[in-house]
XYZ file of N, CA and C in Angstrom:
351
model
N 49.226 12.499 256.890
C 48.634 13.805 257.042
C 47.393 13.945 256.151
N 47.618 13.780 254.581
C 46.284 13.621 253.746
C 45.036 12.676 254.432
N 45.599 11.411 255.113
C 44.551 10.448 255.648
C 43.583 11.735 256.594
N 44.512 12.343 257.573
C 44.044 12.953 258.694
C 42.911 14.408 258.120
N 43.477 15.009 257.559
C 42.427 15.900 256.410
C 41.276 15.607 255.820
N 41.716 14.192 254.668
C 40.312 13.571 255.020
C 39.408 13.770 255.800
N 39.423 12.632 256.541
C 38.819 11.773 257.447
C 38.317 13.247 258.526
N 39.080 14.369 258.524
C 38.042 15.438 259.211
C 37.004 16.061 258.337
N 37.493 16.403 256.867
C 36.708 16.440 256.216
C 35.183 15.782 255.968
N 35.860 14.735 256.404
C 34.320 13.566 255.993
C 32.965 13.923 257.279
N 34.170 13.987 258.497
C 33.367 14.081 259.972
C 32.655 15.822 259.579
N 33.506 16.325 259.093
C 32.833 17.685 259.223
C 31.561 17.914 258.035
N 31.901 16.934 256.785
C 30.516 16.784 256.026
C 29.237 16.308 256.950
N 29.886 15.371 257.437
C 28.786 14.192 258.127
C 28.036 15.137 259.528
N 28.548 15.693 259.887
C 28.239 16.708 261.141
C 26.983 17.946 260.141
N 27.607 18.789 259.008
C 26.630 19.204 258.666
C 25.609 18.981 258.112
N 25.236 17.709 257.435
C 23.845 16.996 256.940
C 23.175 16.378 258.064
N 23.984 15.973 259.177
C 22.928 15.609 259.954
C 22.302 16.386 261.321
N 22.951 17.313 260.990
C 22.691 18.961 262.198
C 20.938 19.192 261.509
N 20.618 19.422 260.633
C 19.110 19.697 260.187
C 18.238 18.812 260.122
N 18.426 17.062 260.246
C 17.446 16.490 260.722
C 17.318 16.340 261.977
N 18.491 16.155 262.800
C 18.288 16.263 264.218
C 17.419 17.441 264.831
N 17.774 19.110 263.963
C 16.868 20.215 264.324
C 15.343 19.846 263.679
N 15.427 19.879 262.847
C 13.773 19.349 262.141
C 13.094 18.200 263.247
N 13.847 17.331 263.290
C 12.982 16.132 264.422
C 12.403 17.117 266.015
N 13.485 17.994 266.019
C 13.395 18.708 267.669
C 11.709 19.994 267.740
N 11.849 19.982 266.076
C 10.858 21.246 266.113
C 9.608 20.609 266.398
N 9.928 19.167 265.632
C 8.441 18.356 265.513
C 8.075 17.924 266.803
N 8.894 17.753 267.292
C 8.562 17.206 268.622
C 8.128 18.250 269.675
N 8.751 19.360 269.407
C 7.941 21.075 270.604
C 6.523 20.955 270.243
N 6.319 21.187 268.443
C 4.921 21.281 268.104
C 4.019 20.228 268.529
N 4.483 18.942 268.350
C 3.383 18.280 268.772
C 2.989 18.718 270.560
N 4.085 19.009 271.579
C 3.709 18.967 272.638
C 2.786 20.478 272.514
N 3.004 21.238 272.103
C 2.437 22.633 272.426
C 0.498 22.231 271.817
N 0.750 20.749 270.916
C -0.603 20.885 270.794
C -1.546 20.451 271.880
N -1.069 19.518 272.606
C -1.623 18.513 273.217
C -2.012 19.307 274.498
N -1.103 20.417 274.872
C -1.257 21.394 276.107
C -2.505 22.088 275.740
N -2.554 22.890 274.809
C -4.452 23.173 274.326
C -5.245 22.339 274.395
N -5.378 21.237 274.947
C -6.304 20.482 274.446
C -8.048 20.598 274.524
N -8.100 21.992 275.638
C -9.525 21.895 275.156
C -9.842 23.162 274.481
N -10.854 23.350 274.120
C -11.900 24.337 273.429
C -12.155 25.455 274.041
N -12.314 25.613 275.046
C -13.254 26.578 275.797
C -12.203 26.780 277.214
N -11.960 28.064 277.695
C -11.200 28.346 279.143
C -12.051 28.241 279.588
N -11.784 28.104 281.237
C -12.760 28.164 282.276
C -13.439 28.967 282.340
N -12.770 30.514 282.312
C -13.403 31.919 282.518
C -14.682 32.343 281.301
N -14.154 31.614 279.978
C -14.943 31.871 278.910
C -16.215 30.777 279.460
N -16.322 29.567 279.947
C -17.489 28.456 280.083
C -18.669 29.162 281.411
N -17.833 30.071 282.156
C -18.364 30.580 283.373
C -19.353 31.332 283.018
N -19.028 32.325 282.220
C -19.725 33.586 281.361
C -20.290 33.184 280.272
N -19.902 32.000 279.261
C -21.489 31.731 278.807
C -22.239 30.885 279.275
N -21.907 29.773 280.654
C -23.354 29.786 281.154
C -23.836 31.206 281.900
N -23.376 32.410 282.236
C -24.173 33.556 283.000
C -25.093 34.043 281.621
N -23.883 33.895 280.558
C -24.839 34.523 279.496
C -26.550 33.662 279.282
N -26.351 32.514 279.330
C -27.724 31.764 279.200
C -27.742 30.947 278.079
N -26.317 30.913 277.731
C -25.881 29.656 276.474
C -25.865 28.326 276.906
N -26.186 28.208 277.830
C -26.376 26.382 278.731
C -27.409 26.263 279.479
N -28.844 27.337 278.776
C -29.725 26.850 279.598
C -30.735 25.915 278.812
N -30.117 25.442 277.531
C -31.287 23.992 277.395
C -30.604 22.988 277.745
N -28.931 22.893 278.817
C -28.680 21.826 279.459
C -29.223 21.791 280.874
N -30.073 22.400 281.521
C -30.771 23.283 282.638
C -30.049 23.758 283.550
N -29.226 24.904 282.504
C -28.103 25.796 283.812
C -28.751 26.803 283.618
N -29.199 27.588 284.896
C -29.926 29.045 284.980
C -28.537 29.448 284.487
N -29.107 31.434 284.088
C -28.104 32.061 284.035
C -28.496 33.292 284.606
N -27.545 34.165 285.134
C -27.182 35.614 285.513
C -27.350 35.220 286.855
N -28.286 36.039 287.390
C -28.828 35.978 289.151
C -28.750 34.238 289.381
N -29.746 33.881 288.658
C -30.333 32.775 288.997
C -29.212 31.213 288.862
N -28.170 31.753 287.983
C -27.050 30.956 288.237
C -25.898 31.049 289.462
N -26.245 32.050 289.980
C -24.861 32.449 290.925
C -25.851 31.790 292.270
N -27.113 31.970 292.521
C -27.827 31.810 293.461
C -28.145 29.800 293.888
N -28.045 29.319 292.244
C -28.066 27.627 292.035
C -26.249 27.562 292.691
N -25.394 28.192 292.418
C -24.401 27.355 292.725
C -24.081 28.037 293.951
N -24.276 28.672 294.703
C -24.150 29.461 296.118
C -25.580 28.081 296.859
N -26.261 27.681 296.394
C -27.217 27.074 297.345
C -26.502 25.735 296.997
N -25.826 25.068 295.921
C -24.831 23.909 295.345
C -26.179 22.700 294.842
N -27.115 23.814 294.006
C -27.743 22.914 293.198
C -26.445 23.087 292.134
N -25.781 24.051 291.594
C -25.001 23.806 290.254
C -23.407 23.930 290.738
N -22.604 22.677 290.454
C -20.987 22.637 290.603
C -20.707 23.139 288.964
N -19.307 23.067 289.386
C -18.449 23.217 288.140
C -18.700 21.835 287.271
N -18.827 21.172 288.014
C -19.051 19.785 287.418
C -20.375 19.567 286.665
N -21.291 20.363 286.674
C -22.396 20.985 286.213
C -22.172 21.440 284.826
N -21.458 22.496 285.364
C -20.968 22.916 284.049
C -20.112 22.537 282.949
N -19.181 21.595 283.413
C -18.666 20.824 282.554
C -19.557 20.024 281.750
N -19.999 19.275 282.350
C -21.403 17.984 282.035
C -21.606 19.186 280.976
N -22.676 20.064 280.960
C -23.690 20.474 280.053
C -22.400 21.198 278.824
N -20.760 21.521 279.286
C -20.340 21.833 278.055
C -20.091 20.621 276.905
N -19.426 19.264 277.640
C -19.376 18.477 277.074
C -20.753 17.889 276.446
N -22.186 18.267 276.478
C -23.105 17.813 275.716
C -23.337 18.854 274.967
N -22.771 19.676 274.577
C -22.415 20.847 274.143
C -21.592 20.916 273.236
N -20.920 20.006 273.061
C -19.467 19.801 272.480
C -18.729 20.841 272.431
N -18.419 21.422 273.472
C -17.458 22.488 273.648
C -16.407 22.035 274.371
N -16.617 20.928 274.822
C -15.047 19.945 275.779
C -15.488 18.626 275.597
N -14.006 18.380 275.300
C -13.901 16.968 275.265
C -14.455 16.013 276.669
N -14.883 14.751 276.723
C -15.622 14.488 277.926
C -14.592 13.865 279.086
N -13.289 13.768 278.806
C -12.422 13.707 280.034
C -12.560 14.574 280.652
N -12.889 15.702 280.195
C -12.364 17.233 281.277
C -14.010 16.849 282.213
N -14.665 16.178 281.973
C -15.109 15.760 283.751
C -14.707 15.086 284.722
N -13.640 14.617 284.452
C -12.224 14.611 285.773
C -11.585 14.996 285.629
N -11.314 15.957 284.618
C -10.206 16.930 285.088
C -10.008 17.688 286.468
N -9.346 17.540 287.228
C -9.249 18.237 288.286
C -8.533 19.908 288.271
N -7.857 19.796 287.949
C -7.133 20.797 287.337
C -8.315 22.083 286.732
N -9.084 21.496 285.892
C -10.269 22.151 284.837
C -11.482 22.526 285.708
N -11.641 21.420 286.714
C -13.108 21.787 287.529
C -12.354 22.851 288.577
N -11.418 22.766 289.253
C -11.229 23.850 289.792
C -10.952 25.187 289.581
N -10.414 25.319 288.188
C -10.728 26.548 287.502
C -12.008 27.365 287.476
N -12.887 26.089 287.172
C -14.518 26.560 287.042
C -14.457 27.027 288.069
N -14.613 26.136 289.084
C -15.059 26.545 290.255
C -14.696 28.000 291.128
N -13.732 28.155 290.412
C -12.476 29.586 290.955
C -13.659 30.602 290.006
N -13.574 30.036 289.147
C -14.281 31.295 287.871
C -15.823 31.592 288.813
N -16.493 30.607 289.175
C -17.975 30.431 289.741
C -17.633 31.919 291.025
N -16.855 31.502 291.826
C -16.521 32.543 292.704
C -15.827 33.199 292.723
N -15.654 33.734 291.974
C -14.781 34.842 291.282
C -16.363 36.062 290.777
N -16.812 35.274 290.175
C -18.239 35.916 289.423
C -19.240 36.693 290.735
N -19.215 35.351 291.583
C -20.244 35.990 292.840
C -19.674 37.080 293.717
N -18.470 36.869 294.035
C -17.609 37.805 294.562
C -17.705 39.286 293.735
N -17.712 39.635 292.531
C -17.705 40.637 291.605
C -19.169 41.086 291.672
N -20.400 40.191 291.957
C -21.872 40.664 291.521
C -22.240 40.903 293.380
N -21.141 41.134 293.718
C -21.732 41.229 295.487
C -21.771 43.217 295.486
């Protein structure tokens, strides 16, 4: 009977010292993923509106009228706009295949013209 007391004893030590590294390892591992999901700088909606603002026109993106009118005639894609953020260093330079990212733009691009109609 003493053996059996023990030996739960021991399991029930051994259960609570290693309950908080197993939780500690689990936290580390959410945080790192929650970083990697941000990974860029700038939303779509925010990159849309400062090229309208005229913050990407020494990469030669018109802005206001004259930007909605370049990408309605498809002198300027989203892909445009990516290009001149990434020389910009406002995105990392994968997000010019991002697919996922250019179609955002592109949603944001007509989203904008749709609103200035």
């Amino acid at each position: 009977m003493k053996h059996l007391i023990l030996n739960s004893l021991s399991l029930l030590l051994l259960s609570a010292t290693t309950a908080p590294i197993v939780q500690a390892q689990t936290t580390t591992v959410s945080s790192t993923t929650v970083e990697s999901s941000s990974d860029y700088k700038i939303k779509p909606e925010n990159l849309v509106f400062l090229a309208y603002q005229g913050e990407l026109k020494q990469y030669k993106i018109p802005s206001y009228a004259a930007l909605l009118n370049a990408y309605q005639s498809g002198n300027i894609t989203a892909k445009t706009l990516v290009q001149a953020a990434i020389e910009d260093n406002k995105l990392p330079s994968h997000f010019l295949t991002n697919q996922q990212y250019l179609h955002q733009v592109d949603s944001e691009l007509k989203n904008l013209i749709s609103s200035n109609e």
